[in-house]
Coordinates of C-alpha atoms in Angstrom, one line a residue:
R1 CA 90.6 119.0 118.1
S2 CA 89.6 121.5 115.5
S3 CA 86.3 121.6 113.4
Q4 CA 88.1 123.3 110.6
Q5 CA 90.6 120.4 110.2
K6 CA 91.0 118.8 106.7
A7 CA 93.1 116.0 105.3
G8 CA 93.7 113.5 102.5
G9 CA 95.8 110.9 100.7
G10 CA 97.1 110.0 97.2
D11 CA 98.6 107.7 94.8
G12 CA 100.6 108.6 91.7
S13 CA 99.2 112.0 92.4
P14 CA 98.3 113.8 95.5
S15 CA 96.7 113.4 98.9
S16 CA 96.4 115.8 101.8
V17 CA 95.8 115.2 105.6
A18 CA 95.5 117.2 108.7
A19 CA 96.2 117.2 112.4
E20 CA 96.2 119.9 115.2
T21 CA 99.0 118.7 117.6
P22 CA 101.2 116.1 116.0
S23 CA 102.5 115.0 119.3
S24 CA 99.0 114.3 120.8
E25 CA 96.5 111.7 120.1
D26 CA 93.8 114.3 120.5
F27 CA 93.4 114.9 116.7
S28 CA 91.3 113.8 113.7
L29 CA 92.1 113.3 110.3
S30 CA 89.5 114.1 107.5
L31 CA 90.0 113.7 103.8
L32 CA 90.6 116.9 101.7
D33 CA 91.6 115.2 98.4
T34 CA 92.6 111.8 97.1
N35 CA 92.7 109.6 94.0
L36 CA 93.5 106.4 96.0
P37 CA 90.7 103.8 96.3
A38 CA 88.8 103.9 99.7
E39 CA 90.6 100.9 101.2
A40 CA 94.0 102.0 100.3
E41 CA 93.1 105.5 101.7
T42 CA 92.1 104.1 105.0
E43 CA 95.6 102.3 105.1
L44 CA 97.4 105.5 104.5
R45 CA 95.4 107.5 107.0
S46 CA 96.4 104.9 109.5
F47 CA 100.0 105.3 108.6
I48 CA 99.9 109.0 108.7
S49 CA 98.0 109.0 112.1
K50 CA 100.6 106.7 113.8
R51 CA 103.4 109.0 112.7
L52 CA 101.3 112.1 114.0
T53 CA 100.9 110.2 117.2
K54 CA 104.8 109.6 117.6
G55 CA 105.3 113.4 116.8
A56 CA 107.4 112.2 113.9
L57 CA 106.3 115.1 111.3
F58 CA 108.1 118.4 111.6
E59 CA 106.4 121.3 110.2
G60 CA 107.5 122.1 106.4
M61 CA 109.9 119.2 106.2
G62 CA 109.1 116.3 104.2
N63 CA 109.7 112.7 104.9
V64 CA 110.0 109.6 102.5
A65 CA 109.1 106.1 103.7
S66 CA 107.8 102.7 102.3
V67 CA 104.1 102.1 102.9
G68 CA 102.2 98.9 102.4
L69 CA 99.0 99.4 100.5
S70 CA 96.6 96.6 99.4
I71 CA 96.1 98.5 96.1
P72 CA 98.5 97.8 94.4
E73 CA 99.5 94.9 96.3
Y74 CA 103.1 96.0 97.1
K75 CA 104.9 98.7 99.1
V76 CA 105.1 102.1 97.4
G77 CA 107.3 105.0 98.3
C78 CA 105.4 107.8 100.2
Y79 CA 106.7 111.4 100.5
Y80 CA 104.7 113.0 103.3
C81 CA 104.8 116.5 104.7
R82 CA 103.0 118.4 107.4
F83 CA 102.3 122.2 107.2
Q84 CA 100.1 125.2 108.2
Q85 CA 98.9 127.9 106.1
E86 CA 101.1 131.2 106.3
N87 CA 98.2 133.7 106.7
I88 CA 96.4 131.6 109.4
L89 CA 99.5 131.1 111.2
E90 CA 100.1 134.9 111.3
M91 CA 96.6 135.3 112.7
A92 CA 96.9 132.8 115.2
T93 CA 100.0 134.6 116.6
L94 CA 97.9 137.7 117.1
E95 CA 94.8 136.1 118.6
S96 CA 96.0 133.1 120.7
D97 CA 92.5 131.6 120.7
I98 CA 92.3 131.0 117.1
S99 CA 92.5 127.2 116.1
V100 CA 95.0 126.6 113.6
P101 CA 94.2 123.8 111.2
E102 CA 97.2 121.8 110.2
Y103 CA 97.5 119.5 106.7
V104 CA 99.6 116.7 105.5
V105 CA 100.1 116.0 101.9
C106 CA 101.1 112.7 100.7
F107 CA 102.6 111.8 97.2
L108 CA 103.0 108.3 96.3
G109 CA 105.1 106.5 93.8
G110 CA 106.5 103.2 92.7
S111 CA 109.4 103.3 95.1
E112 CA 111.4 105.0 97.8
K113 CA 113.3 106.9 95.2
E114 CA 111.0 109.9 95.9
D115 CA 113.9 110.6 98.5
T116 CA 116.1 111.7 95.8
F117 CA 113.6 114.5 95.1
R118 CA 112.9 115.4 98.7
L119 CA 114.3 119.0 98.3
E120 CA 112.2 119.6 95.3
L121 CA 109.0 118.2 96.8
D122 CA 109.5 120.4 100.0
K123 CA 109.7 123.4 97.8
Y124 CA 106.5 122.3 96.0
I125 CA 104.8 122.1 99.3
Q126 CA 106.1 125.6 100.6
S127 CA 104.8 127.0 97.1
L128 CA 101.3 125.5 98.1
K129 CA 101.6 126.7 101.6
I130 CA 102.4 130.3 100.4
N131 CA 100.2 130.7 97.3
L132 CA 97.0 128.6 98.2
N133 CA 94.5 129.9 100.7
L134 CA 93.0 126.5 101.4
E135 CA 90.1 128.0 103.7
Q136 CA 88.8 130.4 100.7
K137 CA 89.8 129.1 97.4
P138 CA 87.7 126.4 96.0
L139 CA 89.6 123.0 96.0
E140 CA 88.4 121.9 92.5
T141 CA 89.9 125.1 90.9
Y142 CA 93.2 125.6 92.9
V143 CA 94.3 122.9 95.2
N144 CA 93.4 119.9 93.4
P145 CA 95.1 120.7 89.9
Y146 CA 98.1 121.9 92.0
L147 CA 98.3 118.6 93.9
R148 CA 97.9 116.4 91.0
S149 CA 100.4 118.0 88.8
W150 CA 103.3 117.2 91.6
F151 CA 104.9 114.6 89.4
E152 CA 105.0 116.5 86.2
N153 CA 106.3 119.8 88.1
A154 CA 108.6 118.5 90.5
I155 CA 109.9 115.1 89.3
C156 CA 109.9 115.5 85.4
P157 CA 112.1 118.7 84.8
I158 CA 115.4 116.8 84.5
Q159 CA 113.9 114.4 82.2
R160 CA 112.4 117.1 79.9
V161 CA 115.7 118.9 79.7
V162 CA 117.7 115.7 78.6
Q163 CA 115.0 115.0 75.9
L164 CA 115.3 118.6 74.9
F165 CA 119.1 119.2 74.7
Q166 CA 120.2 115.4 73.7
E167 CA 123.8 115.8 72.7
K168 CA 123.8 119.5 73.6
L169 CA 123.4 118.5 77.2
A170 CA 127.2 118.5 77.7
F171 CA 127.3 122.2 77.3
L172 CA 124.8 122.6 80.4
L173 CA 126.7 120.3 82.3
H174 CA 129.7 122.2 81.8
A175 CA 128.0 125.5 82.6
A176 CA 126.7 124.0 85.8
L177 CA 130.1 122.7 87.1
S178 CA 131.9 125.8 86.1
Y179 CA 129.2 128.2 87.5
T180 CA 129.2 130.1 84.1
P181 CA 126.0 132.4 83.8
V182 CA 123.3 131.3 81.6
E183 CA 120.6 133.4 79.7
V184 CA 117.5 131.5 78.1
K185 CA 116.0 133.3 75.3
N186 CA 112.7 132.6 73.4
A187 CA 111.5 129.8 75.7
D188 CA 108.1 129.2 77.2
E189 CA 107.9 129.6 81.0
R190 CA 108.0 125.9 81.7
T191 CA 111.2 125.3 79.7
E192 CA 112.9 128.3 81.3
K193 CA 112.1 127.0 84.5
D194 CA 113.1 123.3 83.7
I195 CA 116.6 124.5 82.5
S196 CA 117.1 126.7 85.7
R197 CA 116.3 123.7 87.8
F198 CA 118.5 121.4 86.0
L199 CA 121.6 123.8 86.3
A200 CA 120.7 124.3 90.0
A201 CA 120.5 120.3 90.5
A202 CA 123.8 119.7 88.4
S203 CA 125.8 122.5 90.3
L204 CA 128.1 121.7 93.2
Q205 CA 126.2 124.0 95.5
G206 CA 126.4 123.0 99.0
L207 CA 129.2 120.5 98.2
V208 CA 132.2 122.8 98.0
Q209 CA 133.0 125.7 100.2
E210 CA 130.4 128.7 100.0
G211 CA 133.2 131.3 99.7
T212 CA 134.7 129.0 96.7
M213 CA 131.1 129.3 95.0
T214 CA 131.0 133.1 95.4
S215 CA 134.4 133.7 94.1
L216 CA 133.9 131.0 91.2
C217 CA 130.6 132.9 90.3
I218 CA 132.3 136.5 90.2
A219 CA 135.3 135.0 88.3
M220 CA 133.2 133.3 85.7
T221 CA 130.8 136.4 85.4
E222 CA 134.0 138.6 84.8
E223 CA 135.6 136.2 82.2
Q224 CA 135.5 137.6 78.7
H225 CA 133.3 134.8 77.2
K226 CA 130.4 136.1 79.1
S227 CA 127.2 134.3 79.6
I228 CA 125.9 131.3 77.7
I229 CA 123.0 132.2 75.4
I230 CA 120.5 129.5 75.0
D231 CA 118.0 130.3 72.1
C232 CA 114.9 128.1 72.1
S233 CA 113.0 129.8 69.3
G234 CA 113.6 126.5 67.1
P235 CA 112.7 122.8 67.5
L236 CA 116.3 122.4 69.0
P237 CA 117.9 124.8 71.4
Q238 CA 120.7 126.6 70.0
L239 CA 123.7 127.6 72.4
H240 CA 126.1 130.5 72.0
N241 CA 129.4 131.0 73.9
A242 CA 129.1 127.5 75.5
G243 CA 132.0 125.4 76.3
S244 CA 132.5 121.7 77.2
N245 CA 135.2 118.9 78.0
R246 CA 135.4 115.5 77.9
F247 CA 134.2 114.9 81.3
C248 CA 130.8 116.5 80.5
E249 CA 130.6 114.9 77.1
D250 CA 131.0 111.3 78.9
W251 CA 128.3 112.1 81.3
M252 CA 126.1 113.4 78.4
H253 CA 126.2 110.0 76.8
A254 CA 124.9 108.4 80.2
F255 CA 122.0 110.6 80.4
V256 CA 121.0 110.3 76.5
N257 CA 121.5 106.4 76.7
G258 CA 119.1 106.6 80.1
A259 CA 116.6 108.3 78.1
E260 CA 115.5 105.1 76.3
G261 CA 113.9 103.9 79.7
G262 CA 112.2 107.2 80.3
N263 CA 112.5 106.8 84.2
P264 CA 112.9 110.3 85.8
F265 CA 114.3 108.8 89.0
L266 CA 117.1 107.2 87.0
F267 CA 118.1 110.8 85.7
R268 CA 118.4 112.0 89.0
Q269 CA 120.5 109.2 90.0
I270 CA 122.7 109.9 87.1
L271 CA 123.0 113.3 88.0
E272 CA 124.0 112.7 91.8
N273 CA 126.7 110.2 90.3
F274 CA 128.0 112.9 87.9
K275 CA 128.3 115.6 90.9
L276 CA 130.0 112.6 93.2
K277 CA 132.6 112.0 90.6
A278 CA 133.3 115.8 90.4
I279 CA 133.9 116.1 93.8
Q280 CA 136.1 113.0 94.0
D281 CA 138.2 114.5 91.5
I282 CA 138.4 117.8 93.1
N283 CA 139.4 116.1 96.4
N284 CA 142.0 114.1 94.6
L285 CA 143.4 117.0 92.8
K286 CA 143.7 118.9 96.1
R287 CA 145.4 116.1 97.7
F288 CA 148.0 116.0 95.0
I289 CA 148.6 119.8 95.2
R290 CA 149.3 119.4 98.8
Q291 CA 151.9 116.7 98.1
A292 CA 153.4 118.8 95.1
E293 CA 154.2 121.6 97.6
M294 CA 157.2 119.5 98.7
N295 CA 157.5 117.0 95.8
H296 CA 158.2 117.6 92.3
Y297 CA 157.2 114.0 91.4
A298 CA 153.7 114.8 93.0
L299 CA 153.6 118.0 90.7
F300 CA 153.9 115.7 87.7
K301 CA 151.3 113.5 89.1
C302 CA 148.9 116.7 89.4
Y303 CA 149.7 117.6 85.8
L304 CA 148.9 113.9 84.5
F305 CA 145.6 113.8 86.5
L306 CA 144.4 117.2 85.1
K307 CA 145.3 115.9 81.7
N308 CA 143.5 112.7 82.1
C309 CA 140.5 113.5 84.2
G310 CA 138.7 115.3 81.3
S311 CA 137.6 118.2 83.3
G312 CA 141.1 119.8 83.9
D313 CA 139.8 123.3 82.8
I314 CA 137.1 123.3 85.6
L315 CA 139.1 121.7 88.2
L316 CA 142.1 124.1 87.8
K317 CA 139.5 127.0 88.3
I318 CA 138.0 125.8 91.5
V319 CA 141.4 124.9 93.0
K320 CA 142.8 128.3 92.0
V321 CA 139.9 130.0 93.6
E322 CA 140.2 127.7 96.9
H323 CA 144.0 128.2 97.2
A324 CA 144.0 131.8 96.3
E325 CA 145.2 132.7 100.1
M326 CA 147.8 129.9 100.2
P327 CA 151.1 131.0 98.9
E328 CA 152.6 127.7 98.3
A329 CA 149.6 125.8 96.8
R330 CA 149.0 129.1 94.8
N331 CA 152.5 128.5 93.3
V332 CA 151.7 124.8 92.5
V333 CA 148.5 125.9 90.7
T334 CA 150.3 128.6 88.7
V335 CA 152.9 126.0 87.5
L336 CA 150.0 123.8 86.7
E337 CA 148.2 126.6 84.5
E338 CA 151.2 127.1 82.5
F339 CA 151.8 123.3 81.7
M340 CA 148.0 123.0 80.6
R341 CA 148.4 126.0 78.5
E342 CA 151.2 124.5 76.8

């Protein structure tokens, strides 16, 4: 038990809570900041206490669960993450008798869809952990505004990019899929960060082999068309050296049509579906290439697939990089390149 411990709970914005040993019952939760009504805050505190008693919260790793609160009278999605401060943690390792306070931050939304943004929210908490000294900086000045802006800063960037680019979003999707370098000019800090986050979220990072990513990035950087330049000096962004294809244009329409509802979780789901379809197409093409090594009809199927899928330009680059060390597959890719050029 630590007298320094602090904690809290939150609804559409923030909340924080603390506990010393998550696997032990010997802890107390004290409220640090919340914008929940008292009754709902007590219910949230009870939920977090049970999780802490079971040892179900790992430091720095967020979880998403459905929580029943009396206000509003339905279940809400709750992202919660336990953490310790970096600087105090270092002191504690030097002086073992120092008691290290721990915190739990909770963000509540209308449903469990926060799960699609869990990585972004983990990064948001990491930034809080590193940059904010909860013991010394006044809560009202530093911690509370940071916690209360979680939705705007972690959930809404994809939506803002869709609304900013509209039909030009197809160029961004193409850049993300093809790993083309992007330079943003004359943009404010938030817009620049939003574009960077969108490109990271739309890329296939972690979904295709790491070596492929590296080789693709090198290949795209060395290509003659160079980086895409996005100039944000006017009301609408202007893009230079940008490319697109039918696949990205089709998905752009899905985003633009979804903009009417203005639901940021919907945009994230569309983005995940976009990446899933791209991965399915890559896997299909790789399967056709394996068959085409021994079968000329399968080679023709490869060609038809590339012609009709809408993203043949990007898929061919990806498989070319992946099959660079496989002579027979490389020969198939070379023939496909010739056909596609013609």
